[in-house]
mmCIF file of C-alpha atoms and ligand atoms in Angstrom:
data_model
loop_
_atom_site.group_PDB
_atom_site.id
_atom_site.type_symbol
_atom_site.label_atom_id
_atom_site.label_comp_id
_atom_site.label_asym_id
_atom_site.label_seq_id
_atom_site.Cartn_x
_atom_site.Cartn_y
_atom_site.Cartn_z
ATOM 1 C CA MET V 30 372.178 206.523 202.717
ATOM 2 C CA GLY V 31 371.236 203.789 205.262
ATOM 3 C CA GLU V 32 370.497 200.023 204.551
ATOM 4 C CA VAL V 33 367.279 199.527 202.912
ATOM 5 C CA LYS V 34 365.386 195.925 203.487
ATOM 6 C CA LEU V 35 362.047 195.166 202.278
ATOM 7 C CA HIS V 36 359.609 193.171 204.341
ATOM 8 C CA GLY V 37 357.337 191.338 201.715
ATOM 9 C CA SER V 38 355.897 188.503 200.315
ATOM 10 C CA TRP V 39 357.078 186.756 196.737
ATOM 11 C CA ALA V 40 353.476 186.536 195.761
ATOM 12 C CA SER V 41 351.921 189.672 197.018
ATOM 13 C CA PRO V 42 351.292 192.066 194.773
ATOM 14 C CA PHE V 43 351.869 195.129 197.027
ATOM 15 C CA SER V 44 355.307 193.788 197.765
ATOM 16 C CA ASN V 45 355.848 193.772 194.486
ATOM 17 C CA ARG V 46 355.123 197.032 193.171
ATOM 18 C CA VAL V 47 358.047 197.889 195.519
ATOM 19 C CA VAL V 48 360.268 195.381 194.271
ATOM 20 C CA TRP V 49 359.954 196.669 191.164
ATOM 21 C CA ALA V 50 360.246 200.460 192.244
ATOM 22 C CA LEU V 51 363.519 199.232 194.053
ATOM 23 C CA GLU V 52 364.983 197.462 191.014
ATOM 24 C CA LEU V 53 364.176 200.195 188.719
ATOM 25 C CA ASN V 54 366.213 202.574 190.491
ATOM 26 C CA GLY V 55 369.189 200.159 190.898
ATOM 27 C CA ILE V 56 368.808 200.501 194.585
ATOM 28 C CA PRO V 57 370.604 197.585 196.748
ATOM 29 C CA TYR V 58 368.147 195.956 199.331
ATOM 30 C CA GLU V 59 367.336 192.957 201.185
ATOM 31 C CA PHE V 60 364.421 191.049 200.793
ATOM 32 C CA VAL V 61 362.884 189.790 203.758
ATOM 33 C CA GLN V 62 360.314 187.084 203.015
ATOM 34 C CA GLU V 63 357.450 187.280 205.782
ATOM 35 C CA ASP V 64 355.165 183.948 206.839
ATOM 36 C CA LEU V 65 351.555 185.916 206.647
ATOM 37 C CA THR V 66 350.219 182.926 208.569
ATOM 38 C CA LYS V 67 352.887 184.063 211.251
ATOM 39 C CA LYS V 68 354.031 187.130 211.166
ATOM 40 C CA SER V 69 357.501 187.936 212.437
ATOM 41 C CA PRO V 70 357.981 190.427 215.422
ATOM 42 C CA LEU V 71 359.816 192.665 213.684
ATOM 43 C CA LEU V 72 356.827 192.955 211.020
ATOM 44 C CA LEU V 73 354.570 193.942 213.952
ATOM 45 C CA HIS V 74 357.333 196.227 215.373
ATOM 46 C CA TYR V 75 357.540 198.156 211.845
ATOM 47 C CA ASN V 76 353.471 198.223 211.070
ATOM 48 C CA PRO V 77 351.824 197.976 214.001
ATOM 49 C CA VAL V 78 348.474 199.761 213.120
ATOM 50 C CA TYR V 79 347.761 197.373 209.858
ATOM 51 C CA LYS V 80 350.466 194.365 210.542
ATOM 52 C CA MET V 81 351.249 194.349 206.754
ATOM 53 C CA ILE V 82 353.379 193.753 204.065
ATOM 54 C CA PRO V 83 355.115 195.373 202.662
ATOM 55 C CA VAL V 84 357.139 197.580 204.986
ATOM 56 C CA LEU V 85 360.215 199.352 203.737
ATOM 57 C CA VAL V 86 362.937 199.841 206.252
ATOM 58 C CA HIS V 87 365.793 202.512 205.336
ATOM 59 C CA GLY V 88 368.539 203.324 207.976
ATOM 60 C CA GLY V 89 366.186 201.725 210.720
ATOM 61 C CA LYS V 90 362.852 203.313 210.050
ATOM 62 C CA ALA V 91 359.890 201.693 208.554
ATOM 63 C CA ILE V 92 357.642 203.044 205.834
ATOM 64 C CA CYS V 93 354.030 201.183 205.609
ATOM 65 C CA GLU V 94 351.617 201.001 202.728
ATOM 66 C CA SER V 95 353.044 200.477 199.124
ATOM 67 C CA SER V 96 351.747 203.726 197.818
ATOM 68 C CA ILE V 97 353.327 205.767 200.416
ATOM 69 C CA ILE V 98 356.237 203.403 199.810
ATOM 70 C CA LEU V 99 356.509 204.301 196.215
ATOM 71 C CA GLU V 100 356.215 208.057 197.091
ATOM 72 C CA TYR V 101 358.951 207.951 199.253
ATOM 73 C CA ILE V 102 361.534 205.931 197.010
ATOM 74 C CA ASP V 103 360.572 208.797 194.508
ATOM 75 C CA GLU V 104 361.646 211.531 196.598
ATOM 76 C CA ILE V 105 364.591 209.861 198.494
ATOM 77 C CA TRP V 106 366.185 208.137 194.918
ATOM 78 C CA PRO V 107 364.902 210.960 192.227
ATOM 79 C CA GLN V 108 367.288 209.223 190.008
ATOM 80 C CA LYS V 109 364.784 207.871 187.713
ATOM 81 C CA PRO V 110 361.418 209.656 188.735
ATOM 82 C CA LEU V 111 358.740 207.760 189.512
ATOM 83 C CA LEU V 112 356.140 210.607 188.847
ATOM 84 C CA PRO V 113 355.728 213.127 185.950
ATOM 85 C CA ILE V 114 357.239 216.569 186.568
ATOM 86 C CA ASP V 115 354.629 218.601 185.550
ATOM 87 C CA PRO V 116 352.283 219.602 188.116
ATOM 88 C CA LEU V 117 349.112 219.026 186.138
ATOM 89 C CA ASP V 118 350.522 215.308 184.841
ATOM 90 C CA ARG V 119 351.393 214.665 188.511
ATOM 91 C CA ALA V 120 347.923 214.957 189.326
ATOM 92 C CA ALA V 121 346.499 213.015 186.852
ATOM 93 C CA ALA V 122 348.997 210.072 187.445
ATOM 94 C CA ARG V 123 347.979 210.179 191.223
ATOM 95 C CA PHE V 124 344.369 210.125 190.123
ATOM 96 C CA TRP V 125 344.716 206.794 188.452
ATOM 97 C CA ILE V 126 346.616 205.416 191.287
ATOM 98 C CA LYS V 127 343.814 206.939 193.801
ATOM 99 C CA PHE V 128 341.089 205.349 191.045
ATOM 100 C CA ILE V 129 342.720 201.718 191.477
ATOM 101 C CA GLU V 130 342.795 202.167 195.201
ATOM 102 C CA ASP V 131 339.740 202.720 195.729
ATOM 103 C CA LYS V 132 338.546 199.879 193.491
ATOM 104 C CA GLU V 133 340.913 197.382 195.272
ATOM 105 C CA ALA V 134 337.578 196.021 197.242
ATOM 106 C CA THR V 135 335.680 195.648 194.294
ATOM 107 C CA MET V 136 338.588 193.705 192.222
ATOM 108 C CA ARG V 137 338.941 191.172 195.329
ATOM 109 C CA ARG V 138 335.332 190.440 195.433
ATOM 110 C CA ILE V 139 335.909 188.051 191.974
ATOM 111 C CA PHE V 140 338.542 185.917 194.138
ATOM 112 C CA VAL V 141 335.892 184.682 196.708
ATOM 113 C CA ALA V 142 332.746 184.954 195.161
ATOM 114 C CA ARG V 143 330.618 182.074 194.506
ATOM 115 C CA GLY V 144 327.217 181.595 192.049
ATOM 116 C CA GLU V 145 325.297 184.605 191.169
ATOM 117 C CA ASP V 146 327.763 186.748 193.435
ATOM 118 C CA LYS V 147 330.631 185.284 191.147
ATOM 119 C CA GLU V 148 328.983 186.596 187.921
ATOM 120 C CA GLU V 149 328.176 189.833 189.594
ATOM 121 C CA ALA V 150 332.025 190.399 190.997
ATOM 122 C CA ARG V 151 333.098 189.711 187.399
ATOM 123 C CA ARG V 152 330.688 192.144 186.211
ATOM 124 C CA ALA V 153 332.128 194.868 188.745
ATOM 125 C CA SER V 154 335.501 194.156 187.876
ATOM 126 C CA LEU V 155 335.355 194.160 184.194
ATOM 127 C CA GLU V 156 333.337 197.701 184.768
ATOM 128 C CA VAL V 157 336.457 199.132 186.528
ATOM 129 C CA LEU V 158 338.831 197.453 183.685
ATOM 130 C CA ARG V 159 336.558 199.386 181.280
ATOM 131 C CA THR V 160 337.127 202.737 182.840
ATOM 132 C CA VAL V 161 340.900 201.944 182.461
ATOM 133 C CA GLU V 162 340.753 200.888 179.020
ATOM 134 C CA GLU V 163 338.838 203.773 177.869
ATOM 135 C CA ARG V 164 339.798 206.894 179.874
ATOM 136 C CA GLY V 165 343.438 205.825 181.929
ATOM 137 C CA LEU V 166 345.010 204.541 178.850
ATOM 138 C CA GLY V 167 344.132 206.822 176.173
ATOM 139 C CA GLY V 168 347.570 208.643 176.230
ATOM 140 C CA GLY V 169 349.258 206.969 173.281
ATOM 141 C CA GLY V 170 352.076 205.948 175.009
ATOM 142 C CA LYS V 171 353.035 202.223 175.966
ATOM 143 C CA PHE V 172 352.730 202.809 179.639
ATOM 144 C CA PHE V 173 350.433 205.418 181.621
ATOM 145 C CA GLY V 174 353.908 207.214 181.802
ATOM 146 C CA GLY V 175 354.619 207.536 178.092
ATOM 147 C CA ASP V 176 357.526 205.278 177.222
ATOM 148 C CA ALA V 177 358.789 204.813 180.414
ATOM 149 C CA ILE V 178 357.384 202.689 183.406
ATOM 150 C CA ASN V 179 356.247 205.258 186.093
ATOM 151 C CA MET V 180 354.310 204.936 189.269
ATOM 152 C CA VAL V 181 351.156 204.358 187.523
ATOM 153 C CA ASP V 182 352.325 201.764 185.653
ATOM 154 C CA LEU V 183 353.861 200.007 189.033
ATOM 155 C CA THR V 184 350.736 200.367 191.013
ATOM 156 C CA TYR V 185 348.236 198.612 187.990
ATOM 157 C CA GLY V 186 351.418 196.275 187.408
ATOM 158 C CA TRP V 187 349.163 193.439 189.259
ATOM 159 C CA ILE V 188 346.610 193.493 186.492
ATOM 160 C CA ALA V 189 349.435 192.669 183.966
ATOM 161 C CA VAL V 190 350.916 189.965 186.244
ATOM 162 C CA TRP V 191 347.779 188.519 188.471
ATOM 163 C CA MET V 192 345.109 188.538 186.210
ATOM 164 C CA LYS V 193 346.684 185.953 184.053
ATOM 165 C CA VAL V 194 346.862 183.939 187.014
ATOM 166 C CA LEU V 195 343.083 185.181 188.307
ATOM 167 C CA GLU V 196 341.797 184.042 184.999
ATOM 168 C CA GLU V 197 343.464 180.475 185.169
ATOM 169 C CA VAL V 198 342.725 180.165 189.125
ATOM 170 C CA LEU V 199 338.701 181.424 188.506
ATOM 171 C CA ASP V 200 338.676 179.852 184.801
ATOM 172 C CA MET V 201 337.035 182.815 183.546
ATOM 173 C CA LYS V 202 338.434 185.765 181.162
ATOM 174 C CA LEU V 203 338.541 189.248 182.771
ATOM 175 C CA ILE V 204 341.585 191.277 180.559
ATOM 176 C CA GLU V 205 341.762 188.670 177.827
ATOM 177 C CA GLY V 206 338.194 189.461 176.367
ATOM 178 C CA PRO V 207 338.110 191.441 172.938
ATOM 179 C CA GLU V 208 336.944 194.893 174.447
ATOM 180 C CA PHE V 209 340.461 195.584 175.888
ATOM 181 C CA PRO V 210 342.717 195.781 173.515
ATOM 182 C CA ARG V 211 344.537 199.139 175.136
ATOM 183 C CA LEU V 212 344.995 196.819 178.368
ATOM 184 C CA GLN V 213 346.240 193.697 176.971
ATOM 185 C CA ALA V 214 349.231 195.757 174.999
ATOM 186 C CA TRP V 215 350.238 197.960 177.845
ATOM 187 C CA ALA V 216 349.987 194.471 180.051
ATOM 188 C CA GLU V 217 351.972 193.049 177.418
ATOM 189 C CA SER V 218 354.949 196.049 177.624
ATOM 190 C CA PHE V 219 354.770 195.894 181.113
ATOM 191 C CA ARG V 220 355.487 192.069 181.675
ATOM 192 C CA THR V 221 357.876 192.102 179.001
ATOM 193 C CA ALA V 222 359.926 195.346 180.146
ATOM 194 C CA ALA V 223 363.690 195.452 180.984
ATOM 195 C CA VAL V 224 363.809 194.983 184.711
ATOM 196 C CA ILE V 225 360.363 194.189 185.628
ATOM 197 C CA ARG V 226 360.428 190.612 183.363
ATOM 198 C CA ASP V 227 363.015 189.191 185.713
ATOM 199 C CA HIS V 228 360.971 189.984 188.780
ATOM 200 C CA ILE V 229 357.913 188.572 188.242
ATOM 201 C CA PRO V 230 356.933 185.681 190.444
ATOM 202 C CA ASP V 231 356.447 182.380 188.351
ATOM 203 C CA HIS V 232 352.969 182.236 187.118
ATOM 204 C CA GLN V 233 352.822 178.289 187.843
ATOM 205 C CA LYS V 234 353.698 178.724 191.684
ATOM 206 C CA MET V 235 351.286 181.807 191.746
ATOM 207 C CA VAL V 236 348.701 179.467 190.484
ATOM 208 C CA ILE V 237 349.062 177.061 192.742
ATOM 209 C CA HIS V 238 349.439 179.128 195.444
ATOM 210 C CA LEU V 239 346.206 181.574 194.574
ATOM 211 C CA ARG V 240 344.531 178.272 194.337
ATOM 212 C CA ARG V 241 345.248 176.911 197.784
ATOM 213 C CA ARG V 242 344.496 180.409 199.226
ATOM 214 C CA ARG V 243 341.067 180.333 197.292
ATOM 215 C CA GLU V 244 340.136 177.148 199.201
ATOM 216 C CA GLU V 245 341.225 178.367 202.518
ATOM 217 C CA LEU V 246 339.275 181.398 202.176
ATOM 218 C CA LEU V 247 336.166 179.732 201.131
ATOM 219 C CA LEU V 248 336.274 177.112 203.665
ATOM 220 C CA LEU V 249 336.635 179.905 206.421
ATOM 221 C CA GLN V 250 333.709 181.798 204.578
ATOM 222 C CA SER V 251 331.719 178.208 204.719
ATOM 223 C CA ALA V 252 332.383 177.854 208.335
ATOM 224 C CA PRO V 253 329.759 178.269 210.882
ATOM 225 C CA SER V 254 330.552 181.281 213.110
HETATM 226 N N1 GSH O 19 346.858 198.854 201.675
HETATM 227 C C1 GSH O 19 348.007 197.951 202.049
HETATM 228 C C2 GSH O 19 347.748 196.625 201.192
HETATM 229 C C3 GSH O 19 348.868 195.597 201.831
HETATM 230 C C4 GSH O 19 348.201 194.099 201.686
HETATM 231 O O1 GSH O 19 347.049 193.992 201.302
HETATM 232 N N2 GSH O 19 349.013 193.126 202.189
HETATM 233 C C5 GSH O 19 348.522 191.916 202.262
HETATM 234 C C6 GSH O 19 349.268 191.019 201.455
HETATM 235 S S1 GSH O 19 349.033 190.898 200.155
HETATM 236 C C7 GSH O 19 348.934 191.631 204.090
HETATM 237 O O2 GSH O 19 349.943 191.553 204.608
HETATM 238 N N3 GSH O 19 348.024 190.755 204.677
HETATM 239 C C8 GSH O 19 348.259 189.968 205.498
HETATM 240 C C9 GSH O 19 347.009 190.192 206.370
HETATM 241 O O3 GSH O 19 346.185 190.939 206.230
HETATM 242 O O4 GSH O 19 347.137 190.121 207.894
HETATM 243 C C10 GSH O 19 349.547 198.558 200.800
HETATM 244 O O5 GSH O 19 349.123 199.010 199.559
HETATM 245 O O6 GSH O 19 350.679 198.030 200.949
#
């Protein structure tokens, strides 16, 4: 079977989606907290291309990139399938995973946008959320995966958890607005689901962390090049 280690960071949405997958499957693992300002030689060894967390190390072999790690977990520990069995449903699940991954840069912009750019970044994020609200969550179940959490839910999980933090840090409404009833219901179901609810970083700790991180990035942005 081999020992399982996850190099990650407590505040990273990418790292947490892997934590959720491991926990849902009941896979014992060791969490290795990485300091992203001073990456460990081991992290650089395991992920020499992107030098990023998360990295899953299974039996000494590294798997990088959170969505690829989720697929790996699903293949190695299939006891609790993270993707639908039906090929058409599987394709639809992968479509929505790809959708939010493609929109990541758009959604990230709001974190360090200022002035007019902030309003434009908010508008672009809301557009993405509207598409998920209207087209992604129409299946009628509690989750993207119906009545059980699947890989799509895990990939979108940051929206359920980090959006609330972002709303507080940026002092603006994102999914809390009246136009997102389905997303709000899904987010509440996700945050309170068994296993997930015990593995969500503390809200206030994240607010403090993201405020500090935002200030650092804004300083970097305004520093003369
Ligand atoms: N596409 C990657 C993104 C991972 C990512 O952005 N990781 C961040 C932490 S949230 C990181 O390691 N940042 C360190 C750096 O960029 O140097 C994935 O899905 O795993």
